[in-house]
Structure formats: structure tokens, C-alpha cells
């Protein structure tokens, strides 16, 4: 049985459908990559799974339970077992790096200070920022902030982690380390991971399974190998990053030529 | 014409929607308060940034308001040969009105705007969202302690304002204008009632503290998560707080001091 | 840790200062000190007219404050004003035949009750009635009487 089961998901922002009947299964203990052009709603999907947004139609089940039918308490219990790495990092700006990583422990456990220190230093060591522990978030670079956020997302040893673009803003070396880290955590702790990414190379390297989203639908799914061999023009264009093809680069709307020819009516 | 009516209607609906959400917010916020007694350190931290950091402006303003009140009051009273009543005049105006109202206005400007900006910025940088995903309810962890701190700070600050103001009035009245100090204090004591004047003033300041902190936190929480949105929310906090304080002051005064 | 401690200390000082301010308002500014540490005893006086007397107006004897007005009501039979005086417990040797009058402090000032000691050996106690009273002077009445007698005298 999959850990996360998404059925017939519909979600609207105003009149625009972000999701229009999406079915996704996330298998336990596997790394699933969600890919798609910018603005298709990958972040939105993670927020729906985390119960921060509500679908207009359809269900999302995590571990056999509908996320959006839970009580407040149940939802918070579930979230303790879910880690999420925000695209922006979302570090608490008035706490140091150390305190940021220690935050979930302090909130949810009664561990003694020495144990908290050990755990936090361990996590920071894993992302290579142990010696940056006294810095404030404003003193970090974007890539460093994201690594701190990653350390924080795993402090409670959750059963699953959602990574929103973990590789953006990382140099090749830390990128490699991160890929390794995600991979290792998956193997060693049996973690289920969802990786949202644009980096086709890295994502396909660690993913066991890939979903391609566009325009509110699942365009294709399968193992990285299957997708690379796909005959669909769309998939080929996306996987190889070609500028021309059927993948929409533009935000949906009227045709460019038409837009230029229609004089803007002043309200 | 239709357009005007329609936009009026839309505006009205918007106001009601915001009011509704504001009250929902209040209920959630109040629900977070009982849990705080187990973690009072959160409230203490906020008492520092909401209360302690407001002391200076409150004390300085209180001192000057009291001194000016004394000076102006003296020139009016001396014409009636009633300069002994200076103490009464100053204490009643400070304790009943100026203390709670002016300190609440200052509080809205000093602490309220800071709260709105802080919460708004936390929202726009996804810190609140991030906390939710870490299974930490921002209502309990962030909002409720600030609310309680505001509620506790306001009456204390208002009392400081009045007390410092009366001292300022005494310094000017006795030291500069030569009003007899015995008359100043004794007349004041005779005419100022603990229950009717001072306690009612304290109740006023508690109400103002409640409303100002509520507005400030809600504006931050509900702000559009952009720099402009947070800026607007901060302005709204100060403006709405001022209206709420003045309006409520009128209502409360009518209720409390209406009979005599 | 150190920072946390200093935060706690300043917050403690803040709260203490706030409470001290409230305490000052209570003790120095208001009359709270009057009735808390002094339970006092109550006596009743009936007046024909109390003028502008109010609850909490002072009660004095020879200019010394000995109590305050606790309650004012209208006697349904005599149509006189029934004034309850709250006298401080320390002034417990006021003769039963003392009299109470209503005076005005200053020209436009507030009204207060002035008591004059009698000669009786017994002292007023809780619930006693002050028999000898003199009503407040109402300016209109005084002027009216003056004009009236003047007119009569002319005739
Ligand atoms: N608060 C919001 N209000 C209205 N529309 C929104 C809001 N947040 C996101 N959207 C819209 O929803 C769509 C999906 O946004 P989302 O952030 O999920 O995209 P994404 O796939 O994560 O993109 P990226 O890869 O650039 O991060 C976007 O087109 C955006 O315009
Ligand atoms: Mg995104």
C-alpha cells in the first residue's frame, strides 16, 4: 500500500485550475520525484499533502487517513512525522542556526540539553554547517539557509520528507553531498521522500519513480529509465531541457500576437 | 450609479468578511492562552519586547503631559482662587482619561505596529507556514504569548503613565507655581476614588490593551505577504487602534461615569 | 542563557514598577487608604435638606476629618434626607447629643458635614441616630426669605 494516495485531485486558484484530476501514489521507502515546469503547482501539491491547503475536490490520504478530514490534533500529530523543506528555507529569523535546528526538539520533546546539543550537531554536521551554528539566518547564503532547513526538517526523524527544490542554489559539491544525503537517509532510515526539482539530472539520479506534471495533469510517470526512453515529445523536451517543443514556458493566457494587437482599454 | 452602489456593496461585504475572520482569529488566539501557563517563558520574552521596551516613551510622555496639565490647570484655577484643586484636576484627568487613552495610543504606535510588522514579516517569509509544517501551531507559539503580554503590559503602562504624570504635575505645581503640597495631595485624595476612578481607569486600559493587541496581531496575520502589504497592515494597525481606542473610550466613559 | 536571565530580570522590574505605580495611585492619589485599614462605624442623621451633599463627602469635627458620607436616601415617611455617616473607628468618643450641620467649603466649593460635640457622657455607636441637625443653606431660599421679610417690613 502506498504511503500517500492522491485521487482525483482538483484545486483552483480563483478560476484557474492548478490541479485538474490528478492521481499520484507515493510508495513507502522510495524516493519519488515530482517534476514540471515552473508554476505548475508543485509547491502547491506539497502544501496540499501537508494539510495547509484544502482541495476543491478529491482526496489525499497519508498512511491510510484522509488528511483533510482529520481533526486539528490529528493533523498536528501527523505533521510531527512529516518533514518539509521549504523552497525559501523558512528559517526562524530571530533564532541562530543551532536554535533553528533545535526548534522541533524543544517544541516536541523533553530531551535534556546535552542530548539536544548532540542531535543538533549531528544534523548540522551532515549538511556541513556544524561550525556555522552561531550564525543568524540573515548571515547565511541562500544555499546555506536551505541546508540548515534540511537539517531542521530531519531533526525529528520523520517517516517522510518533502523536499521543495533542495538543489537550487547549491554549488556542484554541496549538490552532490545533498543528493548523497537524501539517498543515504532513504536507505538507512527507510524514509519516504518526495523531491520536487527542476534539476532533471539530479532528480533522476536519486529518484525511484518520477511524476511529470503540467497544466494541472500528470503528463507521464514511471522510473527514470522508462521516462528517458519515453516516446512522448513532451517528456523528451522536458527531460532534455530543449527550448522548443510542446512544454508551455508561458503563463497561460491569450496569444502573444493577439495581446500586442489589442490596445489596453483603460478602466 | 450602479457601479458606485456595487463597489459600496463589495466594500461592505469585504468589511464584514474581515470582521468575521478577525473574530475567528480571536477565538483561536484565546484558545491558545491556557497552554501558555505551562510555558510562561514565552510570555516573559514578549513582555520584554511589548512592555519593557515601551516604558521609556510612556514614562517620558506621562511626565510631560502631567507637567503641562499642571501648568495649564493652574492658570485657569488661580482665577477662581481654587489652585488647591490642582491636584484633583490633574489626578482625575490622568486617571480617568489621559492615562488609559494616551498610553494606549502610544502603545499602539510603539508596540502594536512592531507586532504587526513582525507577524507580517514572519508570514511573508513563510516562517508561520514552516512552523505549521513542523507541527507547531503558530497561534499557540507565536500569537497567543504576544496577546497575553499585550494584555498584561497595557494596564501596567497606563498606571505608570498616570503615576509619573501626577509626579510631574506635583513638581511643576509645588516647585514652580508654589501650590501648597499638603493641599495638593489631600484634596486629591478626598476627591479621587479608588473604585470609581482608579479601578475604572484600569479597566479601560485592560480593554484598550485587549483591542490594540488583537488588532495588531490580526493585521499582521492577515496581511498580504509582501513588503507593501506588511507596510499597509502596519499603518492600518495604528489607524484602526486609534479609532477603536477613542470610540471605546467614549462608550466606556458613558457607562462608567454616566451616573454621577 | 545569560541573555535570557537578564530578560527575566528586566521583565520582573517592569512588572514591579507597574504594580508600584498602581499602588501609588491607590494609596497616595486615591482614598483607598481611608476605608481599608479603618472599618469604622455608621451613624444616621436626618436632614431637611442636604443641598449638594454627595456620597463620600467628608465629615469633620472642628475641621478635622472624622469620616465620610456612606449613603444618602429619602425617608419615605418624613420626606427628609437620611444620611448614613461612616465615622472612623478611632473617633469613638463622640457624645450622643452632638449636632451635625451641612456647610459649604469656600464660596462655590463642595459641601460637607460639620459636627459639633455635645455634653452627654454616652458616645455614639453603630446604628445610632444624630438627632440635632441643621440643613444645608440653599442660596435661593436664603435670598427668597430675605426679600420676603424685607417686603413685609416695608408695609
Ligand atoms: N497565494 C496564491 N494566490 C494565487 N495564486 C497562487 C498563490 N500561490 C501560488 N499561486 C499560483 O499557483 C501556481 C502554482 O504555484 P506553485 O508555487 O505551486 O508553483 P511551483 O510548481 O512550485 O513553481 P516553482 O517551480 O517555480 O516553484 C502558480 O501559477 C501561481 O501563480
Ligand atoms: Mg515551488
XYZ file of C-alpha atoms and ligand atoms in Angstrom:
714
model
C 0.000 0.000 0.000
C 1.391 3.433 -0.897
C 2.137 5.876 1.892
C 0.423 8.718 0.091
C -2.522 8.195 -2.166
C -3.868 11.147 -4.132
C -7.087 10.584 -6.018
C -8.873 12.848 -8.492
C -7.323 15.972 -7.018
C -8.835 19.286 -8.106
C -7.552 22.587 -6.858
C -8.344 26.088 -8.041
C -6.719 29.461 -7.542
C -9.555 31.786 -8.471
C -10.848 30.430 -11.781
C -7.562 28.830 -12.736
C -7.275 25.118 -12.212
C -3.900 24.296 -10.676
C -4.830 20.622 -10.457
C -7.459 19.106 -12.657
C -7.921 15.485 -11.752
C -4.516 14.283 -10.564
C -3.790 10.771 -9.251
C -0.463 10.162 -7.539
C 0.871 7.297 -5.421
C 3.955 7.735 -3.275
C 5.463 4.397 -2.319
C 6.889 3.756 1.131
C 10.635 3.880 1.477
C 11.141 5.188 -2.031
C 12.264 8.489 -3.463
C 9.607 9.955 -5.694
C 10.439 12.962 -7.806
C 7.800 15.455 -8.858
C 8.868 17.478 -11.836
C 7.230 20.005 -14.053
C 7.623 23.474 -15.442
C 7.795 26.422 -13.058
C 4.371 27.471 -11.840
C 2.587 24.158 -12.411
C 1.808 23.769 -8.754
C 4.499 21.536 -7.295
C 4.791 23.595 -4.150
C 1.014 23.725 -4.016
C 0.919 19.933 -4.135
C 3.241 19.655 -1.129
C 1.116 22.126 0.790
C -1.979 20.095 -0.028
C -0.313 16.953 1.272
C 0.737 18.796 4.437
C -2.848 19.858 5.025
C -2.125 23.587 4.687
C -4.368 23.924 1.651
C -7.678 22.234 1.016
C -8.541 20.564 -2.284
C -11.712 21.616 -4.070
C -12.384 18.023 -4.958
C -10.707 14.677 -4.479
C -8.849 13.103 -1.593
C -5.317 12.914 -0.235
C -4.606 10.013 2.069
C -1.440 9.732 4.104
C -0.853 6.408 5.801
C -4.447 5.403 5.109
C -6.049 8.532 6.533
C -7.605 11.453 4.711
C -5.530 14.495 5.568
C -8.383 16.917 5.148
C -10.851 15.016 7.296
C -8.580 14.984 10.341
C -9.088 16.960 13.492
C -6.636 19.736 14.297
C -4.891 17.496 16.813
C -4.591 14.520 14.465
C -3.223 16.748 11.727
C -0.554 18.112 14.055
C 0.325 14.602 15.175
C 0.724 13.614 11.543
C 2.890 16.629 10.801
C 5.321 15.591 13.507
C 6.041 12.595 11.323
C 6.366 14.696 8.179
C 9.377 16.794 7.413
C 9.179 19.563 4.912
C 11.926 21.559 3.338
C 10.517 24.853 2.146
C 11.595 26.348 -1.126
C 12.572 29.513 0.748
C 14.026 27.680 3.742
C 11.547 29.363 6.091
C 14.095 29.614 8.895
C 13.053 31.462 12.036
C 14.944 34.709 11.619
C 15.293 35.569 15.291
C 16.981 32.292 16.207
C 20.514 31.159 15.459
C 21.231 28.257 13.140
C 21.644 25.990 16.145
C 18.362 27.059 17.709
C 16.562 26.687 14.402
C 17.584 23.077 14.139
C 16.868 22.522 17.814
C 13.442 24.132 17.496
C 11.360 20.990 16.716
C 13.136 19.106 19.502
C 12.469 21.823 22.029
C 8.851 22.052 20.968
C 8.015 18.392 20.861
C 10.348 16.595 23.217
C 11.558 16.901 26.772
C 15.110 15.875 25.942
C 17.914 17.151 28.182
C 20.061 19.972 26.846
C 23.135 17.797 26.250
C 21.153 15.363 24.126
C 19.630 18.178 22.105
C 23.108 19.555 21.503
C 24.393 16.207 20.293
C 21.457 15.645 17.978
C 21.630 19.129 16.510
C 25.372 18.998 15.921
C 24.947 15.635 14.243
C 22.368 17.000 11.833
C 24.398 20.113 11.153
C 27.485 18.017 10.534
C 25.560 16.057 7.926
C 24.826 19.210 5.942
C 28.329 20.593 6.505
C 27.312 23.544 8.650
C 28.304 22.453 12.120
C 30.657 25.374 12.547
C 28.101 27.866 11.288
C 25.841 27.111 14.214
C 26.108 30.516 15.847
C 25.245 32.491 12.751
C 21.874 34.125 12.332
C 19.785 33.206 9.282
C 20.355 36.664 7.823
C 24.074 35.894 7.744
C 23.612 32.786 5.592
C 23.640 32.484 1.835
C 20.574 31.077 0.116
C 22.133 27.680 -0.353
C 23.363 27.529 3.252
C 19.924 28.505 4.521
C 18.384 25.684 2.587
C 20.840 23.211 4.046
C 20.010 24.400 7.560
C 16.352 23.969 6.713
C 17.103 20.460 5.561
C 18.845 19.680 8.825
C 15.842 21.044 10.660
C 13.399 19.017 8.579
C 15.074 15.779 9.651
C 15.689 16.505 13.344
C 12.561 14.708 14.478
C 13.444 11.668 12.322
C 10.172 11.759 10.419
C 8.715 8.918 8.386
C 8.640 11.035 5.259
C 10.210 14.205 3.975
C 9.056 16.561 1.288
C 11.878 18.481 -0.338
C 10.873 21.564 -2.254
C 13.745 22.220 -4.647
C 16.600 21.119 -2.392
C 19.246 21.581 -5.084
C 18.559 25.132 -6.197
C 21.361 27.489 -5.301
C 23.867 24.754 -4.384
C 27.306 24.527 -5.861
C 28.191 21.223 -7.537
C 29.936 19.901 -4.442
C 27.181 20.556 -1.939
C 24.673 19.435 -4.558
C 26.478 16.132 -4.759
C 26.550 15.902 -0.966
C 22.855 16.618 -0.754
C 21.985 14.014 -3.353
C 24.055 11.600 -1.343
C 22.443 12.640 1.911
C 18.907 12.203 0.643
C 19.845 8.879 -0.793
C 21.500 7.693 2.414
C 18.653 8.779 4.662
C 16.326 6.918 2.426
C 18.292 3.723 2.589
C 19.395 3.852 6.199
C 16.195 5.004 7.829
C 13.649 3.715 5.371
C 12.445 7.248 4.848
C 9.905 8.055 2.197
C 10.958 11.071 0.199
C 9.217 13.373 -2.198
C 11.615 15.539 -4.146
C 10.363 18.483 -6.127
C 13.005 19.594 -8.543
C 13.862 21.144 -11.840
C 17.243 19.525 -11.946
C 16.472 16.647 -14.212
C 19.908 15.097 -13.831
C 19.993 15.095 -10.017
C 16.352 14.196 -9.615
C 16.550 11.235 -11.921
C 19.743 10.163 -10.204
C 18.126 9.679 -6.820
C 14.501 9.079 -7.744
C 12.998 5.635 -7.875
C 9.918 6.969 -9.534
C 9.099 10.199 -11.340
C 5.876 12.101 -11.915
C 5.775 14.780 -14.580
C 3.149 17.446 -14.014
C 1.963 20.136 -16.350
C -1.152 22.223 -16.770
C -2.924 20.527 -13.890
C -2.417 16.977 -15.105
C 0.024 14.156 -14.712
C 1.687 14.066 -18.105
C 3.725 10.975 -17.507
C 5.059 8.781 -14.744
C 7.489 5.939 -14.395
C 11.007 5.112 -13.357
C 13.698 7.477 -14.632
C 14.798 4.925 -17.172
C 11.314 4.494 -18.536
C 10.854 8.232 -18.856
C 14.145 8.698 -20.650
C 13.008 6.181 -23.201
C 9.537 7.676 -23.497
C 8.359 8.319 -26.987
C 6.336 11.378 -25.978
C 7.694 14.586 -27.424
C 6.675 16.440 -24.292
C 8.623 14.188 -21.987
C 11.660 14.232 -24.213
C 11.672 18.002 -24.365
C 11.387 18.357 -20.599
C 13.944 15.707 -19.753
C 16.481 17.162 -22.149
C 15.639 20.785 -21.461
C 15.109 21.788 -25.087
C 13.822 25.345 -25.601
C 11.297 24.485 -28.305
C 8.541 21.955 -28.105
C 5.119 21.330 -26.611
C 6.041 22.178 -22.997
C 4.448 25.518 -22.097
C 7.013 28.067 -20.995
C 4.498 30.883 -20.768
C 1.927 31.534 -18.112
C -1.421 30.589 -19.702
C -3.382 33.403 -21.360
C -4.082 34.976 -24.694
C -1.745 34.618 -27.615
C 1.245 36.979 -27.726
C 0.393 38.366 -31.144
C -3.195 38.940 -30.123
C -2.049 40.658 -26.940
C 0.120 43.083 -28.897
C -2.684 43.887 -31.313
C -5.325 44.519 -28.665
C -4.982 48.021 -27.295
C -5.193 48.051 -23.494
C -8.564 49.518 -22.536
C -8.143 51.937 -19.706
C -10.616 51.228 -16.950
C -24.502 54.876 -10.429
C -24.947 51.142 -10.365
C -21.191 50.925 -10.336
C -20.957 53.049 -7.208
C -23.601 51.016 -5.416
C -21.890 47.843 -6.446
C -18.499 48.914 -5.212
C -20.119 50.100 -1.999
C -21.668 46.667 -1.614
C -18.381 44.958 -2.309
C -16.677 47.180 0.232
C -19.361 46.375 2.807
C -19.073 42.663 2.211
C -15.317 42.913 2.498
C -15.613 44.686 5.827
C -17.950 42.025 7.164
C -15.723 39.254 5.932
C -12.725 40.787 7.637
C -14.683 41.288 10.826
C -15.741 37.659 10.737
C -12.210 36.431 10.190
C -10.987 38.752 12.918
C -13.353 37.196 15.413
C -12.451 33.694 14.345
C -8.849 34.711 14.873
C -9.721 35.955 18.353
C -11.332 32.663 19.285
C -8.298 30.679 18.114
C -5.990 33.068 19.915
C -7.891 32.799 23.188
C -7.892 29.021 22.864
C -4.100 29.175 22.821
C -3.823 31.013 26.125
C -4.389 28.229 28.692
C -1.434 26.273 27.316
C 0.812 29.252 27.934
C 0.811 28.807 31.663
C 2.915 25.716 31.172
C 5.439 27.691 29.146
C 5.417 31.097 30.694
C 8.902 31.879 29.412
C 7.336 32.583 26.020
C 5.181 35.272 27.598
C 8.111 36.715 29.516
C 10.053 37.157 26.304
C 7.135 39.033 24.808
C 6.597 41.080 27.947
C 10.099 42.318 27.313
C 9.571 43.410 23.737
C 5.996 44.599 24.184
C 6.127 46.020 27.695
C 9.638 46.878 28.791
C 10.577 48.496 25.516
C 7.511 50.746 25.735
C 8.313 52.043 29.212
C 10.567 54.868 28.113
C 8.132 56.548 25.746
C 5.263 56.037 28.166
C 7.148 57.468 31.135
C 8.523 60.457 29.267
C 5.151 61.283 27.735
C 3.436 60.833 31.081
C 5.845 63.206 32.765
C 5.353 65.929 30.193
C 1.597 65.523 29.965
C 1.402 65.855 33.746
C 3.639 68.922 33.763
C 1.692 70.673 31.023
C -1.606 69.766 32.633
C -0.405 71.299 35.870
C 0.737 74.479 34.189
C -2.443 74.968 32.191
C -4.700 73.929 35.039
C -3.046 76.350 37.392
C -3.719 79.391 35.234
C -7.397 78.518 34.973
C -7.845 77.577 38.618
C -5.959 80.532 40.036
C -8.595 82.892 38.634
C -11.167 81.230 40.873
C -8.834 81.105 43.813
C -9.022 77.345 43.586
C -5.406 76.452 42.895
C -5.572 73.958 45.766
C -7.751 71.865 43.491
C -4.864 71.463 41.052
C -4.101 68.003 42.410
C -7.671 66.845 41.949
C -7.910 68.209 38.456
C -4.677 66.568 37.383
C -5.338 63.242 39.063
C -8.878 62.879 37.762
C -7.981 63.795 34.196
C -4.976 61.484 34.231
C -6.503 58.535 35.998
C -9.835 58.558 34.232
C -8.955 59.644 30.720
C -5.477 60.672 29.729
C -3.659 57.790 31.376
C -5.544 54.969 29.689
C -6.167 56.760 26.383
C -2.816 58.399 25.703
C -0.814 55.425 26.864
C -2.945 53.141 24.671
C -2.356 55.410 21.675
C 1.371 55.393 22.364
C 1.264 51.652 22.886
C -0.426 51.167 19.518
C 2.266 53.242 17.871
C 5.192 51.695 19.694
C 4.283 48.070 20.343
C 1.259 47.497 18.086
C 2.991 48.496 14.888
C 6.025 46.422 15.818
C 3.846 43.379 16.431
C 2.093 43.767 13.086
C 5.350 44.171 11.220
C 6.895 41.208 12.991
C 3.995 38.848 12.346
C 3.553 40.124 8.805
C 7.194 39.541 8.034
C 7.062 36.093 9.594
C 4.166 35.321 7.341
C 5.782 36.648 4.204
C 8.984 34.719 4.840
C 6.928 31.530 5.344
C 8.043 31.215 8.960
C 4.468 30.717 10.136
C 3.851 28.175 7.410
C 7.089 26.450 8.257
C 6.093 26.208 11.884
C 2.774 24.680 10.964
C 4.568 22.017 8.991
C 6.795 21.352 11.992
C 3.569 20.646 13.881
C 3.957 23.807 15.937
C 0.762 25.801 15.938
C 1.729 29.445 15.331
C -1.457 30.514 17.085
C -0.181 28.986 20.285
C 3.528 29.507 19.845
C 3.622 32.984 18.317
C 0.291 34.751 18.560
C -1.061 33.798 21.988
C 2.038 34.785 24.022
C 2.132 38.181 22.330
C -1.529 38.704 23.045
C -1.193 37.845 26.700
C 1.865 40.063 27.005
C -0.035 42.980 25.496
C -2.951 42.372 27.814
C -0.693 42.375 30.871
C 1.504 45.274 29.783
C -1.156 47.799 28.931
C -2.665 48.366 32.405
C 0.811 48.460 33.940
C 1.967 51.003 31.391
C -1.165 53.092 31.866
C -0.650 53.077 35.635
C 2.945 54.186 35.139
C 1.788 56.934 32.830
C -0.692 58.270 35.386
C 1.681 57.938 38.302
C 4.557 59.648 36.524
C 2.129 62.276 35.244
C 0.933 63.086 38.751
C 4.503 63.330 39.953
C 5.277 65.672 37.060
C 2.233 67.753 37.905
C 3.327 67.946 41.524
C 6.847 69.014 40.594
C 5.508 71.848 38.463
C 2.617 72.740 40.756
C 4.550 72.756 44.002
C 8.057 73.520 42.850
C 7.375 76.057 40.138
C 3.962 77.518 40.901
C 4.036 77.261 44.658
C 0.840 75.352 45.281
C 0.746 74.086 48.853
C 1.836 70.477 48.841
C -0.493 69.411 51.639
C -3.483 70.820 49.803
C -2.349 69.276 46.544
C -2.269 65.746 47.922
C -5.102 65.895 50.433
C -7.647 67.408 48.062
C -6.618 64.841 45.504
C -7.127 62.033 47.975
C -10.528 63.278 49.019
C -11.856 63.571 45.507
C -10.206 60.640 43.772
C -11.942 57.397 44.483
C -10.119 54.111 44.337
C -13.048 52.231 42.959
C -14.842 54.745 40.751
C -11.831 56.479 39.310
C -8.751 54.342 39.532
C -10.229 50.910 39.023
C -12.386 52.159 36.185
C -9.282 53.620 34.594
C -7.534 50.276 34.963
C -10.500 48.501 33.388
C -10.343 50.928 30.497
C -6.683 50.231 29.948
C -7.258 46.479 30.027
C -9.939 46.861 27.370
C -7.635 49.023 25.271
C -4.784 46.559 25.677
C -7.046 43.742 24.539
C -8.277 45.602 21.486
C -4.957 47.097 20.390
C -3.052 43.821 20.684
C -5.826 41.953 18.933
C -5.888 44.437 16.048
C -2.097 44.444 15.777
C -1.766 40.669 15.719
C -4.668 40.168 13.368
C -3.443 42.782 10.925
C -0.071 41.067 10.846
C -1.533 37.609 10.494
C -3.950 38.682 7.787
C -1.528 40.935 5.915
C -0.759 40.453 2.260
C 2.647 38.738 2.414
C 4.595 41.365 0.508
C 6.623 44.324 1.677
C 3.871 46.685 0.616
C 1.231 44.521 2.266
C 3.084 44.480 5.574
C 3.607 48.231 5.370
C -0.075 48.809 4.814
C -1.003 46.445 7.610
C 1.241 48.366 9.997
C -0.426 51.631 9.070
C -3.837 50.046 9.482
C -2.907 48.824 12.944
C -2.118 52.320 14.128
C -5.150 53.924 12.487
C -7.666 51.269 13.489
C -6.286 51.094 17.010
C -6.625 54.847 17.391
C -10.240 54.762 16.223
C -11.030 51.806 18.428
C -9.431 53.428 21.470
C -11.238 56.729 21.038
C -14.583 55.119 20.235
C -14.392 52.650 23.080
C -13.251 55.360 25.440
C -16.427 57.287 24.747
C -18.601 54.234 25.308
C -16.775 53.174 28.454
C -16.824 56.670 29.883
C -20.557 56.902 29.303
C -21.065 53.545 31.013
C -18.735 54.130 33.959
C -19.048 57.760 34.832
C -22.535 58.288 33.477
C -24.427 58.332 36.777
C -22.576 60.999 38.651
C 21.301 31.721 28.824
C 22.719 34.931 30.233
C 20.575 36.947 27.920
C 17.528 35.019 28.982
C 18.268 35.759 32.594
C 18.624 39.484 32.023
C 15.361 39.474 30.073
C 13.651 37.866 33.008
C 15.121 40.385 35.394
C 14.062 43.412 33.351
C 10.594 41.971 32.884
C 10.390 41.427 36.615
C 11.391 45.021 37.198
C 8.837 46.177 34.663
C 6.016 44.314 36.353
C 7.157 45.520 39.766
C 7.268 49.125 38.547
C 3.779 48.784 37.090
C 2.420 47.405 40.331
C 4.233 50.087 42.290
C 2.574 52.706 40.101
C -0.832 51.144 40.765
C -0.019 51.064 44.448
C 0.899 54.705 44.417
C -2.353 55.549 42.659
C -4.223 53.563 45.256
C -2.519 54.886 48.358
C -1.246 58.317 47.550
C -3.714 59.526 44.938
C -6.989 57.934 45.929
C -8.829 57.460 49.149
C -8.311 53.722 49.296
C -6.187 54.136 52.403
C -9.252 55.675 54.095
C -11.531 52.771 54.254
C -9.437 49.713 54.163
C -7.430 49.971 57.338
C -10.323 51.542 59.239
C -13.548 49.559 59.479
C -15.353 52.475 61.226
C -18.917 52.622 62.483
C -22.069 54.024 60.977
C -24.485 56.541 62.412
C -27.542 58.091 60.824
C -28.549 61.718 60.556
C -31.732 63.121 59.075
C -31.687 66.445 57.307
C -34.486 68.587 55.959
C -32.348 69.453 53.015
C -28.898 68.293 52.091
C -28.276 70.682 49.228
C -25.359 69.428 47.161
C -24.079 66.815 49.608
C -22.813 63.648 47.925
C -21.786 60.167 48.886
C -18.122 60.272 50.028
C -18.316 63.895 51.084
C -16.186 64.439 54.183
C -17.480 64.547 57.756
C -15.459 66.803 60.022
C -15.366 67.924 63.591
C -13.600 71.185 64.410
C -12.186 70.987 60.910
C -10.653 67.563 61.450
C -11.826 64.857 59.175
C -13.551 62.115 61.164
C -15.435 60.186 58.471
C -17.339 60.344 55.236
C -20.860 60.114 53.902
C -21.604 56.479 53.105
C -25.142 56.641 51.824
C -27.937 59.081 51.100
C -31.595 58.119 50.823
C -35.044 59.690 51.192
C -37.087 58.726 54.211
C -40.479 57.653 52.762
C -42.480 58.986 55.745
C -40.874 62.199 56.861
C -39.606 63.114 53.390
C -36.318 64.035 54.951
C -32.928 63.007 53.657
C -31.452 60.079 55.572
C -27.690 60.338 55.502
C -25.541 57.468 56.724
C -22.227 58.673 58.086
C -19.253 56.385 58.169
C -17.120 57.518 61.105
C -13.585 56.287 61.628
C -13.186 53.818 64.455
C -10.516 55.947 66.109
C -13.051 58.710 66.800
C -15.196 56.672 69.149
C -15.841 59.289 71.822
C -18.401 61.481 70.129
C -21.238 62.394 72.554
C -24.729 61.226 71.597
C -26.120 64.737 71.658
C -23.649 66.059 69.110
C -25.130 68.009 66.233
C -24.497 67.752 62.504
C -24.721 70.618 60.016
C -24.107 70.893 56.344
C -21.600 73.531 55.328
C -20.021 74.673 52.149
C -16.279 74.783 51.741
C -15.364 78.067 50.124
C -17.757 80.163 48.120
C -18.551 77.672 45.374
C -16.924 74.651 46.907
C -18.279 71.268 47.772
C -20.497 70.590 50.733
C -19.513 68.667 53.798
C -20.918 67.738 57.181
C -19.551 69.512 60.200
C -20.257 68.008 63.610
C -20.244 69.816 66.917
C -19.666 67.901 70.130
C -22.409 67.806 72.744
C -22.115 67.354 76.516
C -23.579 63.869 77.055
C -21.459 61.226 78.812
C -22.513 58.491 76.398
C -20.960 58.087 72.996
C -22.366 57.445 69.538
C -22.313 53.821 68.432
C -23.042 51.819 65.339
C -26.620 52.479 64.174
C -27.275 55.461 66.449
C -29.151 58.485 65.165
C -27.826 62.026 65.381
C -30.878 63.973 66.483
C -29.711 67.542 66.175
C -29.231 68.510 62.570
C -29.183 71.678 60.588
C -29.953 71.606 56.852
C -27.828 72.998 54.104
C -28.262 76.610 53.193
C -29.787 76.834 49.782
C -28.932 80.159 48.252
C -32.292 80.685 46.552
C -34.155 80.013 49.780
C -31.995 82.419 51.731
C -32.457 85.172 49.181
C -36.170 84.415 48.923
C -36.606 84.699 52.687
C -34.609 87.887 52.820
C -36.716 89.557 50.122
C -39.910 88.330 51.762
C -39.058 89.744 55.160
C -37.881 92.959 53.576
C -41.191 93.329 51.753
C -43.151 92.637 54.971
C -41.108 95.141 56.900
C -41.842 97.849 54.328
C -45.595 97.548 54.713
N -1.261 32.581 -2.862
C -1.532 32.407 -4.160
N -2.576 33.038 -4.714
C -2.877 32.876 -6.002
N -2.202 32.091 -6.830
C -1.147 31.426 -6.349
C -0.756 31.551 -4.980
N 0.327 30.777 -4.772
C 0.588 30.206 -5.956
N -0.274 30.576 -6.899
C -0.314 30.124 -8.274
O -0.322 28.733 -8.245
C 0.527 28.232 -9.261
C 1.374 27.146 -8.701
O 2.273 27.709 -7.781
P 3.421 26.840 -7.142
O 4.140 27.707 -6.188
O 2.809 25.592 -6.609
O 4.314 26.515 -8.390
P 5.596 25.594 -8.468
O 5.258 24.474 -9.345
O 6.095 25.276 -7.117
O 6.608 26.550 -9.212
P 8.190 26.687 -8.997
O 8.799 25.514 -9.641
O 8.530 27.952 -9.704
O 8.429 26.762 -7.535
C 1.318 29.391 -9.802
O 0.945 29.556 -11.150
C 0.912 30.590 -9.029
O 0.568 31.623 -9.904
Mg 7.604 25.879 -5.958
